[in-house]
Amino acid sequence: QVCPGLRTPRLPIWLCGLPGGHGVLFGTDRQLLCDWKRERVFPLHFYNGQRGAARLTIDTHSHHWEEDRSEEDPGKRRPAVEMAIRTKWAGATVGWNGTDPFF
């Protein structure tokens, strides 16, 4: 369980403890945390010293029933950073923008 104070910091910066290491997830828009309208579709950056950086696109208003399920495998693993993002934005989809997901 993640403490609400850790999920909603003053600045959009989160230190993530992930299996195999740590990473930093951050946004460049300071208004992200105080203006709910900015939480629809927005970019976040993820950096860990081992794999480099990724620019992620977070969509909090996507509908799971609109996703193409033909490629979904019920046993498919999700990257830990996606699961961490969903502790703040439940049900959000995470686009990796051409970067291989960090597992």
PDB file of C-alpha atoms in Angstrom:
ATOM      1  CA  GLN A   1       0.000   0.000   0.000  1.00  0.00           C
ATOM      2  CA  VAL A   2       1.391   3.391  -1.017  1.00  0.00           C
ATOM      3  CA  CYS A   3       0.917   6.341   1.331  1.00  0.00           C
ATOM      4  CA  PRO A   4      -1.228   9.150  -0.222  1.00  0.00           C
ATOM      5  CA  GLY A   5       1.494  11.693   0.636  1.00  0.00           C
ATOM      6  CA  LEU A   6       3.947   9.736  -1.485  1.00  0.00           C
ATOM      7  CA  ARG A   7       1.542   9.385  -4.405  1.00  0.00           C
ATOM      8  CA  THR A   8       0.848  13.132  -4.531  1.00  0.00           C
ATOM      9  CA  PRO A   9       4.040  15.068  -3.791  1.00  0.00           C
ATOM     10  CA  ARG A  10       4.449  18.840  -4.197  1.00  0.00           C
ATOM     11  CA  LEU A  11       6.386  18.419  -7.434  1.00  0.00           C
ATOM     12  CA  PRO A  12       5.689  15.705 -10.028  1.00  0.00           C
ATOM     13  CA  ILE A  13       8.736  13.624  -9.052  1.00  0.00           C
ATOM     14  CA  TRP A  14       8.583  10.073  -7.736  1.00  0.00           C
ATOM     15  CA  LEU A  15      11.441   7.805  -6.673  1.00  0.00           C
ATOM     16  CA  CYS A  16      10.413   4.268  -7.590  1.00  0.00           C
ATOM     17  CA  GLY A  17      11.795   1.184  -5.903  1.00  0.00           C
ATOM     18  CA  LEU A  18      11.441  -1.470  -8.586  1.00  0.00           C
ATOM     19  CA  PRO A  19      12.595  -5.072  -8.750  1.00  0.00           C
ATOM     20  CA  GLY A  20      16.268  -4.960  -9.630  1.00  0.00           C
ATOM     21  CA  GLY A  21      16.869  -1.321  -8.781  1.00  0.00           C
ATOM     22  CA  HIS A  22      15.470   2.164  -8.474  1.00  0.00           C
ATOM     23  CA  GLY A  23      14.249   4.737 -10.937  1.00  0.00           C
ATOM     24  CA  VAL A  24      12.971   8.291 -11.079  1.00  0.00           C
ATOM     25  CA  LEU A  25       9.626   9.096 -12.638  1.00  0.00           C
ATOM     26  CA  PHE A  26       8.987  12.770 -13.238  1.00  0.00           C
ATOM     27  CA  GLY A  27       6.904  15.251 -15.169  1.00  0.00           C
ATOM     28  CA  THR A  28       7.942  18.666 -16.412  1.00  0.00           C
ATOM     29  CA  ASP A  29       4.488  20.222 -15.910  1.00  0.00           C
ATOM     30  CA  ARG A  30       4.239  21.471 -12.309  1.00  0.00           C
ATOM     31  CA  GLN A  31       0.484  21.989 -12.763  1.00  0.00           C
ATOM     32  CA  LEU A  32      -0.027  18.250 -13.166  1.00  0.00           C
ATOM     33  CA  LEU A  33      -0.526  17.821  -9.435  1.00  0.00           C
ATOM     34  CA  CYS A  34      -2.863  20.752  -8.835  1.00  0.00           C
ATOM     35  CA  ASP A  35      -5.045  20.897 -11.975  1.00  0.00           C
ATOM     36  CA  TRP A  36      -7.084  17.727 -12.482  1.00  0.00           C
ATOM     37  CA  LYS A  37      -7.770  18.678 -16.133  1.00  0.00           C
ATOM     38  CA  ARG A  38      -4.094  18.135 -16.942  1.00  0.00           C
ATOM     39  CA  GLU A  39      -4.331  14.514 -15.803  1.00  0.00           C
ATOM     40  CA  ARG A  40      -6.126  13.283 -18.923  1.00  0.00           C
ATOM     41  CA  VAL A  41      -3.189  12.618 -21.275  1.00  0.00           C
ATOM     42  CA  PHE A  42       0.260  13.750 -20.222  1.00  0.00           C
ATOM     43  CA  PRO A  43       3.926  12.830 -20.543  1.00  0.00           C
ATOM     44  CA  LEU A  44       6.113  11.451 -17.782  1.00  0.00           C
ATOM     45  CA  HIS A  45       9.794  10.642 -18.011  1.00  0.00           C
ATOM     46  CA  PHE A  46      11.329   7.564 -16.460  1.00  0.00           C
ATOM     47  CA  TYR A  47      15.023   7.239 -15.807  1.00  0.00           C
ATOM     48  CA  ASN A  48      17.073   4.518 -14.236  1.00  0.00           C
ATOM     49  CA  GLY A  49      20.827   4.380 -14.469  1.00  0.00           C
ATOM     50  CA  GLN A  50      20.913   0.925 -16.055  1.00  0.00           C
ATOM     51  CA  ARG A  51      18.571   1.097 -19.041  1.00  0.00           C
ATOM     52  CA  GLY A  52      18.582   4.818 -19.676  1.00  0.00           C
ATOM     53  CA  ALA A  53      15.498   6.957 -20.110  1.00  0.00           C
ATOM     54  CA  ALA A  54      12.017   6.641 -21.553  1.00  0.00           C
ATOM     55  CA  ARG A  55       9.363   9.203 -22.359  1.00  0.00           C
ATOM     56  CA  LEU A  56       6.024   7.728 -21.356  1.00  0.00           C
ATOM     57  CA  THR A  57       2.562   8.891 -22.352  1.00  0.00           C
ATOM     58  CA  ILE A  58      -0.026   8.381 -19.637  1.00  0.00           C
ATOM     59  CA  ASP A  59      -3.695   8.271 -20.650  1.00  0.00           C
ATOM     60  CA  THR A  60      -6.042   8.231 -17.673  1.00  0.00           C
ATOM     61  CA  HIS A  61      -9.236   8.321 -19.740  1.00  0.00           C
ATOM     62  CA  SER A  62      -8.606   5.415 -22.064  1.00  0.00           C
ATOM     63  CA  HIS A  63     -11.147   2.652 -21.962  1.00  0.00           C
ATOM     64  CA  HIS A  64      -9.926  -0.876 -21.513  1.00  0.00           C
ATOM     65  CA  TRP A  65     -12.717  -2.157 -23.756  1.00  0.00           C
ATOM     66  CA  GLU A  66     -11.364  -0.070 -26.660  1.00  0.00           C
ATOM     67  CA  GLU A  67      -7.933  -1.720 -26.549  1.00  0.00           C
ATOM     68  CA  ASP A  68      -7.063  -4.341 -29.139  1.00  0.00           C
ATOM     69  CA  ARG A  69      -7.314  -7.556 -27.127  1.00  0.00           C
ATOM     70  CA  SER A  70      -6.198  -9.763 -30.013  1.00  0.00           C
ATOM     71  CA  GLU A  71      -2.557  -9.355 -28.931  1.00  0.00           C
ATOM     72  CA  GLU A  72      -3.267  -9.630 -25.201  1.00  0.00           C
ATOM     73  CA  ASP A  73      -2.059 -12.701 -23.405  1.00  0.00           C
ATOM     74  CA  PRO A  74      -3.892 -13.270 -20.097  1.00  0.00           C
ATOM     75  CA  GLY A  75      -0.607 -14.233 -18.414  1.00  0.00           C
ATOM     76  CA  LYS A  76       1.310 -11.287 -19.838  1.00  0.00           C
ATOM     77  CA  ARG A  77       3.540  -9.472 -17.359  1.00  0.00           C
ATOM     78  CA  ARG A  78       3.322  -5.724 -16.996  1.00  0.00           C
ATOM     79  CA  PRO A  79       6.425  -3.612 -16.368  1.00  0.00           C
ATOM     80  CA  ALA A  80       6.840  -2.630 -12.717  1.00  0.00           C
ATOM     81  CA  VAL A  81       6.933   1.070 -13.607  1.00  0.00           C
ATOM     82  CA  GLU A  82       3.469   0.749 -15.192  1.00  0.00           C
ATOM     83  CA  MET A  83       2.152  -0.852 -12.024  1.00  0.00           C
ATOM     84  CA  ALA A  84       3.707   1.964  -9.970  1.00  0.00           C
ATOM     85  CA  ILE A  85       2.019   4.562 -12.200  1.00  0.00           C
ATOM     86  CA  ARG A  86      -1.311   2.823 -11.681  1.00  0.00           C
ATOM     87  CA  THR A  87      -1.031   3.275  -7.899  1.00  0.00           C
ATOM     88  CA  LYS A  88      -1.595   6.982  -8.600  1.00  0.00           C
ATOM     89  CA  TRP A  89      -3.741   6.767 -11.749  1.00  0.00           C
ATOM     90  CA  ALA A  90      -5.743   3.546 -11.530  1.00  0.00           C
ATOM     91  CA  GLY A  91      -6.612   2.058 -14.909  1.00  0.00           C
ATOM     92  CA  ALA A  92      -4.295   4.364 -16.864  1.00  0.00           C
ATOM     93  CA  THR A  93      -2.673   3.134 -20.045  1.00  0.00           C
ATOM     94  CA  VAL A  94       1.046   3.721 -20.467  1.00  0.00           C
ATOM     95  CA  GLY A  95       2.557   4.314 -23.897  1.00  0.00           C
ATOM     96  CA  TRP A  96       6.290   3.694 -24.174  1.00  0.00           C
ATOM     97  CA  ASN A  97       6.702   5.705 -27.414  1.00  0.00           C
ATOM     98  CA  GLY A  98       8.985   3.225 -29.156  1.00  0.00           C
ATOM     99  CA  THR A  99      11.120   2.353 -26.129  1.00  0.00           C
ATOM    100  CA  ASP A 100      11.250  -1.254 -24.975  1.00  0.00           C
ATOM    101  CA  PRO A 101       9.478  -1.464 -21.588  1.00  0.00           C
ATOM    102  CA  PHE A 102      11.704  -1.874 -18.546  1.00  0.00           C
ATOM    103  CA  PHE A 103      10.833  -5.090 -16.687  1.00  0.00           C
TER     104      PHE A 103
END
